[in-house]
Short mmCIF file of C-alpha atoms in Angstrom, two decimals:
data_model
loop_
_atom_site.label_atom_id
_atom_site.label_comp_id
_atom_site.label_asym_id
_atom_site.label_seq_id
_atom_site.Cartn_x
_atom_site.Cartn_y
_atom_site.Cartn_z
CA MET A 841 -38.46 21.79 -46.07
CA GLY A 842 -40.65 18.77 -45.38
CA LYS A 843 -38.11 16.49 -47.01
CA ARG A 844 -35.27 17.87 -44.90
CA ARG A 845 -37.34 17.55 -41.73
CA LYS A 846 -38.02 13.90 -42.47
CA GLN A 847 -34.31 13.29 -43.09
CA ARG A 848 -33.44 14.85 -39.73
CA GLN A 849 -36.09 12.76 -38.02
CA ARG A 850 -34.73 9.60 -39.61
CA LYS A 851 -31.19 10.50 -38.45
CA THR A 852 -32.43 11.21 -34.93
CA LYS A 853 -34.32 7.91 -34.84
CA ALA A 854 -31.22 6.06 -36.08
CA ALA A 855 -29.12 7.68 -33.36
CA VAL A 856 -31.66 6.70 -30.73
CA ASP A 857 -31.72 3.13 -32.04
CA ARG A 858 -27.93 3.01 -31.72
CA ASP A 859 -28.06 4.30 -28.12
CA VAL A 860 -28.07 0.89 -26.52
CA ILE A 861 -26.85 2.18 -23.13
CA SER A 862 -29.84 4.46 -22.55
CA ARG A 863 -32.19 1.51 -22.97
CA LEU A 864 -30.63 -0.34 -20.05
CA PRO A 865 -32.65 -0.54 -16.80
CA ASP A 866 -32.18 2.18 -14.19
CA GLU A 867 -30.60 -0.29 -11.80
CA ILE A 868 -27.75 -1.07 -14.21
CA LEU A 869 -27.21 2.55 -15.23
CA CYS A 870 -27.11 3.69 -11.60
CA ASN A 871 -24.59 0.99 -10.81
CA ILE A 872 -22.36 2.25 -13.65
CA LEU A 873 -22.68 5.85 -12.44
CA SER A 874 -21.77 4.82 -8.89
CA PHE A 875 -18.18 4.21 -10.01
CA LEU A 876 -17.81 7.79 -11.27
CA PRO A 877 -17.16 10.98 -9.31
CA THR A 878 -20.51 12.60 -8.48
CA ARG A 879 -19.63 15.68 -10.55
CA THR A 880 -19.25 13.46 -13.63
CA SER A 881 -22.43 11.60 -12.77
CA VAL A 882 -24.37 14.87 -12.55
CA ALA A 883 -22.97 15.96 -15.92
CA THR A 884 -24.80 13.06 -17.63
CA SER A 885 -28.10 14.86 -16.95
CA VAL A 886 -27.60 16.93 -20.13
CA LEU A 887 -27.41 13.89 -22.40
CA SER A 888 -31.14 13.47 -22.85
CA ARG A 889 -34.46 13.45 -21.02
CA ARG A 890 -33.78 9.83 -20.06
CA TRP A 891 -30.68 10.86 -18.09
CA ARG A 892 -31.97 14.12 -16.56
CA TYR A 893 -32.70 12.89 -13.05
CA LEU A 894 -31.03 9.48 -13.15
CA TRP A 895 -28.00 10.63 -11.14
CA LYS A 896 -30.25 11.35 -8.14
CA LYS A 897 -31.05 7.65 -7.88
CA VAL A 898 -27.38 6.63 -7.60
CA GLN A 899 -26.72 5.23 -4.14
CA ALA A 900 -23.20 6.69 -4.04
CA LEU A 901 -21.75 10.15 -3.45
CA ASP A 902 -18.14 10.79 -4.44
CA LEU A 903 -17.41 14.43 -3.66
CA SER A 904 -14.04 16.11 -4.13
CA ASP A 905 -13.00 19.74 -4.17
CA ASP A 906 -10.34 19.34 -6.88
CA PHE A 907 -12.22 21.15 -9.63
CA PHE A 908 -12.90 24.24 -7.48
CA TYR A 909 -9.25 25.24 -7.34
CA THR A 910 -8.67 27.55 -10.29
CA PRO A 911 -6.38 30.55 -10.85
CA GLU A 912 -9.43 32.83 -10.59
CA LEU A 913 -10.30 31.78 -7.02
CA SER A 914 -8.40 32.18 -3.79
CA ARG A 915 -8.06 29.21 -1.45
CA ASP A 916 -10.77 30.53 0.91
CA GLU A 917 -13.14 31.25 -1.99
CA ALA A 918 -12.64 27.74 -3.36
CA GLN A 919 -13.37 26.17 0.04
CA GLU A 920 -16.47 28.32 0.48
CA ARG A 921 -17.83 27.32 -2.94
CA PHE A 922 -17.14 23.68 -2.19
CA LEU A 923 -19.16 23.86 1.04
CA ILE A 924 -22.03 25.49 -0.87
CA PHE A 925 -21.74 22.67 -3.40
CA LEU A 926 -21.98 20.14 -0.54
CA LYS A 927 -25.11 21.81 0.80
CA GLU A 928 -26.85 21.07 -2.51
CA PHE A 929 -26.36 17.36 -1.92
CA GLU A 930 -27.45 17.32 1.70
CA PRO A 931 -31.09 16.39 0.88
CA LEU A 932 -29.82 13.25 -0.86
CA LEU A 933 -28.43 11.97 2.41
CA LEU A 934 -31.81 11.77 4.08
CA PRO A 935 -34.42 9.74 2.15
CA LEU A 936 -32.42 7.05 0.32
CA PRO A 937 -30.15 4.29 1.57
CA MET A 938 -26.56 5.13 0.61
CA ARG A 939 -24.15 2.41 -0.52
CA LYS A 940 -21.00 4.54 -0.79
CA PHE A 941 -20.02 7.94 0.54
CA ARG A 942 -16.65 9.46 -0.36
CA LEU A 943 -15.57 12.93 0.75
CA SER A 944 -12.14 14.36 -0.05
CA CYS A 945 -11.31 18.00 0.66
CA PRO A 946 -9.09 20.40 2.59
CA VAL A 947 -10.21 21.44 6.02
CA GLY A 948 -9.99 24.55 8.15
CA GLN A 949 -11.99 26.00 10.98
CA PHE A 950 -14.52 27.29 8.43
CA GLY A 951 -17.09 24.61 7.71
CA TYR A 952 -15.33 21.79 9.54
CA THR A 953 -18.24 21.18 11.90
CA ASP A 954 -20.53 20.64 8.90
CA LEU A 955 -18.15 18.06 7.42
CA ILE A 956 -17.98 16.11 10.69
CA GLY A 957 -21.75 16.26 10.94
CA TRP A 958 -22.01 14.60 7.54
CA ILE A 959 -19.68 11.79 8.60
CA GLU A 960 -21.58 11.18 11.84
CA HIS A 961 -24.84 11.17 9.92
CA VAL A 962 -23.88 8.64 7.24
CA ILE A 963 -21.59 6.25 9.13
CA GLY A 964 -24.53 4.18 10.35
CA ARG A 965 -26.24 4.03 6.94
CA VAL A 966 -23.61 3.41 4.27
CA SER A 967 -21.70 0.30 3.22
CA GLU A 968 -18.53 2.16 2.20
CA LEU A 969 -17.22 5.36 3.80
CA TYR A 970 -14.10 7.24 2.69
CA PHE A 971 -13.15 10.50 4.40
CA SER A 972 -9.90 12.25 3.48
CA VAL A 973 -8.89 15.73 4.59
CA ARG A 974 -5.90 17.93 3.93
CA SER A 975 -4.99 20.58 6.47
CA ASP A 976 -2.32 23.21 7.05
CA GLY A 977 -0.70 21.13 9.79
CA GLN A 978 -3.30 21.68 12.47
CA THR A 979 -4.93 18.59 13.91
CA TYR A 980 -8.73 18.34 13.90
CA GLU A 981 -10.76 16.05 16.11
CA LEU A 982 -13.28 13.55 14.80
CA TYR A 983 -15.70 12.66 17.60
CA PHE A 984 -17.61 9.41 17.58
CA ARG A 985 -20.52 9.69 20.00
CA ASN A 986 -22.04 6.39 18.95
CA LEU A 987 -19.48 4.29 17.15
CA HIS A 988 -21.68 1.53 15.80
CA SER A 989 -22.87 0.40 12.37
CA THR A 990 -24.27 -2.89 11.17
CA SER A 991 -24.14 -1.85 7.49
CA LEU A 992 -20.55 -0.59 7.19
CA VAL A 993 -18.32 -2.91 5.14
CA SER A 994 -15.43 -0.56 4.30
CA LEU A 995 -14.10 2.40 6.31
CA VAL A 996 -11.21 4.64 5.22
CA LEU A 997 -10.11 7.66 7.29
CA ASP A 998 -7.10 9.62 6.07
CA GLY A 999 -5.57 12.94 7.07
CA ASN A 1000 -4.60 15.04 10.05
CA ILE A 1001 -7.52 13.79 12.10
CA MET A 1002 -7.50 12.83 15.77
CA ILE A 1003 -9.98 10.06 16.52
CA VAL A 1004 -11.84 10.65 19.78
CA VAL A 1005 -14.44 8.21 21.09
CA ASP A 1006 -16.93 9.55 23.61
CA PHE A 1007 -18.01 6.15 24.88
CA VAL A 1008 -16.33 2.91 25.92
CA PRO A 1009 -17.70 -0.23 24.25
CA THR A 1010 -17.70 -3.46 26.19
CA PRO A 1011 -15.26 -6.19 25.07
CA SER A 1012 -18.15 -8.37 23.87
CA GLU A 1013 -19.79 -5.61 21.80
CA SER A 1014 -19.37 -5.70 18.00
CA ILE A 1015 -18.88 -2.10 16.94
CA PHE A 1016 -18.74 -2.87 13.22
CA PRO A 1017 -20.01 -6.47 12.89
CA SER A 1018 -19.97 -6.40 9.06
CA LEU A 1019 -16.74 -4.44 8.49
CA LYS A 1020 -14.26 -6.19 6.17
CA ASN A 1021 -11.93 -3.35 5.14
CA LEU A 1022 -10.43 -0.79 7.54
CA GLU A 1023 -7.81 1.78 6.51
CA LEU A 1024 -6.66 4.34 9.06
CA ASN A 1025 -4.00 6.97 8.50
CA VAL A 1026 -4.87 9.22 11.41
CA ILE A 1027 -3.81 10.20 14.93
CA PHE A 1028 -5.07 8.06 17.79
CA ASN A 1029 -5.44 9.47 21.28
CA TYR A 1030 -7.81 8.36 24.00
CA VAL A 1031 -8.72 5.30 21.94
CA ASP A 1032 -8.10 1.70 22.90
CA LEU A 1033 -7.21 0.27 19.50
CA ASP A 1034 -7.36 -3.29 20.73
CA LEU A 1035 -10.91 -2.71 21.94
CA LEU A 1036 -11.83 -1.00 18.67
CA LEU A 1037 -10.46 -3.83 16.52
CA SER A 1038 -11.98 -6.52 18.72
CA GLY A 1039 -15.36 -5.05 17.75
CA CYS A 1040 -14.74 -5.93 14.09
CA PRO A 1041 -15.15 -9.74 14.04
CA ALA A 1042 -15.38 -9.99 10.22
CA LEU A 1043 -12.37 -7.79 9.41
CA GLU A 1044 -10.25 -9.12 6.51
CA THR A 1045 -8.14 -6.15 5.40
CA LEU A 1046 -6.42 -3.79 7.84
CA ARG A 1047 -4.18 -0.96 6.70
CA ILE A 1048 -3.11 1.24 9.58
CA THR A 1049 -0.52 3.99 9.95
CA LEU A 1050 0.10 5.28 13.47
CA THR A 1051 2.10 8.34 14.50
CA ASP A 1052 3.39 8.97 18.03
CA PHE A 1053 1.11 6.43 19.64
CA ARG A 1054 1.73 4.89 23.03
CA LEU A 1055 0.45 1.38 23.64
CA GLU A 1056 1.83 -1.44 25.73
CA ALA A 1057 0.60 -4.12 23.36
CA PHE A 1058 -1.08 -4.50 20.01
CA HIS A 1059 -3.22 -7.50 18.98
CA MET A 1060 -4.19 -7.95 15.33
CA PRO A 1061 -7.66 -9.37 14.63
CA ARG A 1062 -7.50 -13.10 14.03
CA SER A 1063 -9.77 -12.89 10.95
CA LEU A 1064 -7.29 -10.83 8.87
CA LYS A 1065 -6.24 -11.84 5.36
CA SER A 1066 -4.28 -8.67 4.56
CA LEU A 1067 -2.31 -6.56 7.05
CA THR A 1068 -0.34 -3.36 6.53
CA PHE A 1069 0.95 -1.97 9.80
CA GLU A 1070 3.18 1.10 9.79
CA GLU A 1071 4.17 3.21 12.75
CA GLN A 1072 6.51 6.14 13.23
CA TYR A 1073 7.56 8.66 15.84
CA SER A 1074 8.32 12.34 15.39
CA ASP A 1075 10.98 12.38 18.13
CA SER A 1076 14.18 10.38 18.32
CA GLU A 1077 13.53 8.64 21.63
CA ASP A 1078 13.46 4.87 21.74
CA VAL A 1079 9.91 3.63 22.19
CA THR A 1080 9.45 0.14 23.62
CA LEU A 1081 6.24 -1.87 23.40
CA GLU A 1082 5.70 -5.11 25.24
CA LEU A 1083 3.92 -7.20 22.61
CA LEU A 1084 2.91 -7.37 18.97
CA GLU A 1085 0.52 -10.25 18.29
CA VAL A 1086 -0.06 -11.34 14.69
CA ASN A 1087 -2.00 -14.52 15.33
CA THR A 1088 -3.78 -14.45 11.97
CA PRO A 1089 -3.73 -17.93 10.38
CA SER A 1090 -5.66 -16.84 7.25
CA LEU A 1091 -3.13 -14.11 6.38
CA GLU A 1092 -2.26 -13.75 2.67
CA TYR A 1093 -0.48 -10.38 2.61
CA LEU A 1094 1.76 -8.78 5.24
CA ARG A 1095 3.58 -5.46 5.31
CA LEU A 1096 5.29 -4.33 8.51
CA SER A 1097 7.14 -1.04 8.92
CA LEU A 1098 8.17 -0.73 12.55
CA ARG A 1099 10.32 2.00 14.09
CA GLY A 1100 9.72 1.11 17.73
CA CYS A 1101 11.20 -1.73 19.74
CA TYR A 1102 8.90 -4.69 20.45
CA ALA A 1103 9.97 -6.86 23.36
CA GLN A 1104 8.00 -9.84 22.06
CA ILE A 1105 6.10 -10.92 18.96
CA LEU A 1106 3.51 -13.67 18.80
CA VAL A 1107 3.03 -15.29 15.39
CA CYS A 1108 1.51 -18.45 13.99
CA ASP A 1109 1.83 -20.56 10.85
CA TYR A 1110 0.65 -18.72 7.74
CA PRO A 1111 -0.22 -21.49 5.27
CA ASN A 1112 -1.92 -19.06 2.83
CA ILE A 1113 0.71 -16.30 2.83
CA LYS A 1114 1.56 -15.03 -0.67
CA LYS A 1115 3.45 -11.76 -0.20
CA ALA A 1116 5.42 -10.26 2.68
CA SER A 1117 7.38 -7.02 3.08
CA LEU A 1118 9.40 -6.34 6.23
CA ASP A 1119 10.94 -3.02 7.29
CA ILE A 1120 11.84 -3.53 10.94
CA SER A 1121 14.11 -1.14 12.80
CA ARG A 1122 17.40 -2.56 14.08
CA LYS A 1123 16.62 -2.41 17.78
CA SER A 1124 17.98 -4.96 20.26
CA GLY A 1125 14.52 -6.30 21.06
CA ASN A 1126 13.57 -6.68 17.40
CA ILE A 1127 16.80 -8.48 16.43
CA ALA A 1128 15.83 -11.36 18.71
CA TRP A 1129 12.50 -12.15 16.99
CA VAL A 1130 13.00 -11.24 13.30
CA PRO A 1131 14.34 -14.75 12.45
CA LYS A 1132 11.28 -16.20 14.20
CA LEU A 1133 8.98 -14.10 12.01
CA LEU A 1134 10.81 -15.26 8.88
CA ARG A 1135 10.25 -18.88 9.84
CA ALA A 1136 6.53 -18.20 10.21
CA LEU A 1137 6.51 -16.67 6.70
CA CYS A 1138 8.34 -19.57 5.07
CA LYS A 1139 5.46 -20.40 2.68
CA THR A 1140 5.31 -16.96 1.05
CA LYS A 1141 5.78 -16.58 -2.71
CA PHE A 1142 7.10 -13.01 -2.68
CA LEU A 1143 9.44 -11.62 -0.03
CA TRP A 1144 10.94 -8.13 0.34
CA LEU A 1145 13.49 -7.55 3.09
CA GLN A 1146 14.35 -3.86 3.45
CA VAL A 1147 17.60 -2.39 4.76
CA SER A 1148 16.70 -2.33 8.44
CA THR A 1149 15.46 -5.92 8.36
CA ILE A 1150 18.69 -7.07 6.69
CA GLU A 1151 20.56 -5.33 9.51
CA CYS A 1152 18.55 -7.33 12.06
CA LEU A 1153 19.48 -10.58 10.34
CA ILE A 1154 23.16 -9.67 10.13
CA CYS A 1155 23.25 -8.74 13.82
CA ALA A 1156 21.32 -11.81 15.00
CA PRO A 1157 23.49 -13.93 17.38
CA VAL A 1158 22.26 -17.12 15.74
CA LEU A 1159 20.59 -17.14 12.34
CA VAL A 1160 18.86 -20.30 11.15
CA LEU A 1161 17.01 -19.58 7.93
CA PRO A 1162 13.85 -21.57 7.10
CA ASP A 1163 13.25 -23.39 3.84
CA PHE A 1164 11.24 -20.97 1.69
CA CYS A 1165 9.67 -23.78 -0.29
CA ASN A 1166 7.26 -21.61 -2.34
CA LEU A 1167 9.33 -18.46 -2.80
CA ILE A 1168 9.61 -17.34 -6.44
CA GLN A 1169 10.67 -13.68 -6.02
CA LEU A 1170 13.08 -12.24 -3.46
CA GLN A 1171 14.04 -8.57 -3.09
CA LEU A 1172 16.88 -7.56 -0.78
CA ASP A 1173 17.85 -3.98 0.10
CA PHE A 1174 21.42 -3.62 1.41
CA HIS A 1175 23.42 -0.77 2.87
CA SER A 1176 26.48 -2.68 1.73
CA PHE A 1177 26.55 -5.81 -0.42
CA GLN A 1178 26.58 -8.99 1.69
CA SER A 1179 27.29 -12.04 -0.46
CA SER A 1180 27.48 -14.48 2.47
CA LEU A 1181 23.93 -13.71 3.64
CA LEU A 1182 22.75 -13.69 0.03
CA ILE A 1183 24.15 -17.15 -0.68
CA ASP A 1184 22.60 -18.48 2.54
CA LEU A 1185 19.23 -17.12 1.43
CA LEU A 1186 19.60 -18.68 -2.03
CA HIS A 1187 20.30 -22.04 -0.40
CA SER A 1188 16.96 -21.64 1.41
CA CYS A 1189 14.93 -20.80 -1.74
CA PRO A 1190 14.93 -23.91 -3.97
CA LYS A 1191 12.28 -22.57 -6.39
CA LEU A 1192 13.43 -18.95 -6.65
CA GLN A 1193 12.89 -17.47 -10.13
CA ALA A 1194 13.61 -13.75 -9.68
CA LEU A 1195 16.22 -12.06 -7.48
CA LYS A 1196 16.30 -8.26 -6.98
CA ILE A 1197 19.25 -6.66 -5.21
CA TYR A 1198 19.14 -2.96 -4.29
CA ILE A 1199 22.21 -1.25 -2.83
CA SER A 1200 21.68 1.93 -0.83
CA GLN A 1201 22.64 5.12 -2.65
CA CYS A 1202 24.23 6.51 0.51
CA MET A 1203 27.33 4.37 1.00
CA ASN A 1204 28.73 6.68 3.73
CA SER A 1205 26.09 5.38 6.15
CA ILE A 1206 27.43 1.81 6.28
CA LEU A 1207 26.95 0.31 9.69
CA SER A 1208 29.75 -0.07 12.19
CA GLY A 1209 30.57 -2.61 14.87
CA SER A 1210 29.39 -6.20 14.43
CA TYR A 1211 27.97 -5.39 11.00
CA LEU A 1212 31.38 -4.44 9.59
CA LYS A 1213 33.09 -7.34 11.35
CA SER A 1214 30.71 -9.76 9.63
CA HIS A 1215 31.49 -8.27 6.22
CA ASN A 1216 34.30 -10.55 5.02
CA GLY A 1217 33.94 -10.27 1.25
CA TRP A 1218 33.38 -13.06 -1.23
CA THR A 1219 33.82 -16.69 -0.26
CA GLN A 1220 33.26 -19.49 -2.76
CA PRO A 1221 30.23 -21.54 -1.60
CA LEU A 1222 30.88 -25.17 -0.77
CA SER A 1223 27.81 -26.17 -2.80
CA ILE A 1224 25.74 -24.48 -5.47
CA PRO A 1225 22.28 -23.32 -4.33
CA HIS A 1226 19.68 -25.47 -6.08
CA CYS A 1227 17.67 -22.54 -7.44
CA ILE A 1228 20.65 -21.22 -9.44
CA VAL A 1229 20.85 -24.32 -11.63
CA SER A 1230 17.13 -25.10 -11.80
CA HIS A 1231 14.81 -22.07 -11.50
CA LEU A 1232 16.57 -18.69 -11.31
CA ASN A 1233 15.90 -16.89 -14.60
CA THR A 1234 16.12 -13.16 -13.70
CA VAL A 1235 18.63 -11.22 -11.60
CA GLU A 1236 18.46 -7.44 -11.19
CA HIS A 1237 21.22 -5.59 -9.36
CA ARG A 1238 20.48 -1.89 -8.78
CA GLY A 1239 23.18 0.37 -7.34
CA TYR A 1240 25.99 -1.89 -8.57
CA LEU A 1241 29.35 -0.48 -7.38
CA ASN A 1242 31.65 -3.01 -9.04
CA THR A 1243 33.36 -4.00 -5.78
CA PRO A 1244 35.37 -7.24 -5.99
CA GLU A 1245 32.66 -8.95 -3.92
CA GLU A 1246 29.88 -7.83 -6.27
CA HIS A 1247 31.88 -8.82 -9.35
CA GLU A 1248 32.65 -12.29 -7.99
CA PHE A 1249 29.03 -12.91 -7.04
CA THR A 1250 27.78 -11.75 -10.45
CA ALA A 1251 30.33 -13.97 -12.21
CA TYR A 1252 29.26 -16.90 -10.01
CA ILE A 1253 25.62 -16.50 -11.05
CA LEU A 1254 26.46 -16.02 -14.74
CA GLN A 1255 28.66 -19.10 -14.84
CA ARG A 1256 26.36 -21.45 -12.90
CA GLY A 1257 22.93 -20.14 -13.84
CA LEU A 1258 21.81 -22.87 -16.20
CA VAL A 1259 18.35 -21.37 -16.84
CA LEU A 1260 19.29 -17.70 -16.44
CA LYS A 1261 17.64 -15.46 -19.04
CA THR A 1262 18.37 -11.93 -17.84
CA MET A 1263 21.15 -10.37 -15.76
CA ARG A 1264 20.29 -6.69 -15.39
CA ILE A 1265 22.92 -4.35 -13.92
CA HIS A 1266 22.22 -0.73 -12.89
CA THR A 1267 25.17 1.48 -11.99
CA LYS A 1268 25.91 5.14 -11.21
CA TYR A 1269 29.42 5.29 -12.66
CA ASN A 1270 30.53 7.57 -15.50
CA LEU A 1271 30.41 6.37 -19.11
CA ASP A 1272 34.04 5.18 -19.33
CA SER A 1273 33.71 3.10 -16.17
CA LYS A 1274 30.43 1.67 -17.40
CA CYS A 1275 32.07 0.47 -20.59
CA GLU A 1276 34.86 -1.18 -18.58
CA ILE A 1277 32.37 -2.89 -16.25
CA TYR A 1278 30.20 -4.10 -19.12
CA GLU A 1279 33.23 -5.43 -21.01
CA ALA A 1280 34.50 -7.30 -17.94
CA LEU A 1281 31.12 -8.92 -17.30
CA SER A 1282 30.61 -9.73 -20.99
CA GLN A 1283 33.81 -11.79 -21.04
CA ILE A 1284 32.51 -14.14 -18.33
CA GLN A 1285 31.51 -17.50 -19.76
CA LYS A 1286 27.80 -17.99 -19.21
CA GLY A 1287 26.19 -21.21 -18.10
CA SER A 1288 23.01 -20.47 -20.07
CA SER A 1289 22.93 -19.85 -23.80
CA MET A 1290 19.70 -17.87 -23.27
CA CYS A 1291 21.28 -15.38 -20.87
CA ARG A 1292 21.18 -11.72 -21.86
CA LEU A 1293 23.34 -9.18 -20.04
CA GLU A 1294 21.68 -5.76 -19.73
CA TYR A 1295 23.62 -2.78 -18.48
CA LEU A 1296 21.57 0.29 -17.52
CA PRO A 1297 22.43 3.67 -15.99
CA ILE A 1298 20.83 4.99 -12.82
CA HIS A 1299 19.51 8.45 -13.54
CA PRO A 1300 20.00 10.97 -10.70
CA ASN A 1301 16.84 12.29 -9.08
#
């Protein structure tokens, strides 16, 4: 027995010697645990005596109700147990400074006041705050009685929440002087967004989704490096706003998804812009300034123009495209293939390497009026766009319908693409038609010996 005991002791000692992680300082271990959900962090307490209370020192709480929803519990029972679970962590909010607080859960009348109390309590003490709620369609109000924090660096609010501010800050007051990341997917009423954003002088990343808001003007913070601005309306009425100002010279990323009509847009040069995505509704006011916005974005490396933005360009009375001197990837979404606009864009992109063309699945919704009148089919360009013979190596055409215009454009690229490596075609046609299309394209003489023609089906959803 003594011999066996000694063998077990030696094995235990060897295992301990191999446990390099447990010998790390508390500070490092707590930092590692801070990236895990709190439930997982707590589970490490059973590993050994060394880990028993370590999770309590972690300056981060990441609480989610996901694991409470089981077949054995009703929805109300799961919510009730989650709130009891939250109560167990309430003492941790008081004595220690908190670096990160993340709370994700459904919400109902039961217990909602407690959740809001937690948010109000920690917002002035944490560096990162993430609050996401799921509801049954009812809107719940989040009151800010004292909207101020010098420690907050990142704030994310998501869900069916209505932001209500009980006080009015002065224009010179910094509400969140250290805030760098702000993500809002909520309902705004009784809040002056311009005033709110003006109180964030260090803001670098803004991601905001607004629903049914009414503002005369919207001014983006000048300090921004990344902007995602999406707005939508639940009714069909035309909503007109006077001004959208994006005077953000340090901008590197831009995504706009606009359903309203903006009478005017103020932009600046964006020398650091790397990626831009534009989904701008074809309203008369927007059509006038979309070309202006494109000129401001001329130094971007990646550009995605969605269907509505293409419509604005097609309907523009005068379209002068800028020289996209740094553009290497261009994605265009069409209702109906437009080779003339496409060739004009290629002429403006001398360094383009990748071209993605997406044709709308719903061809019955092709525009009428001036859009159809401008659709004249394929016309041989007077000169070859520089990128086709020097840089363009990948073309992807999704939703290919094998119209004469599409076929002529594809043949033009295959024949003149001297550095083309991949021509990828996606189509919805039946197998026999696919074979015919592939055979016709395969017979085209290619300008590049490296070019590979790939023909792929589009699988129905």
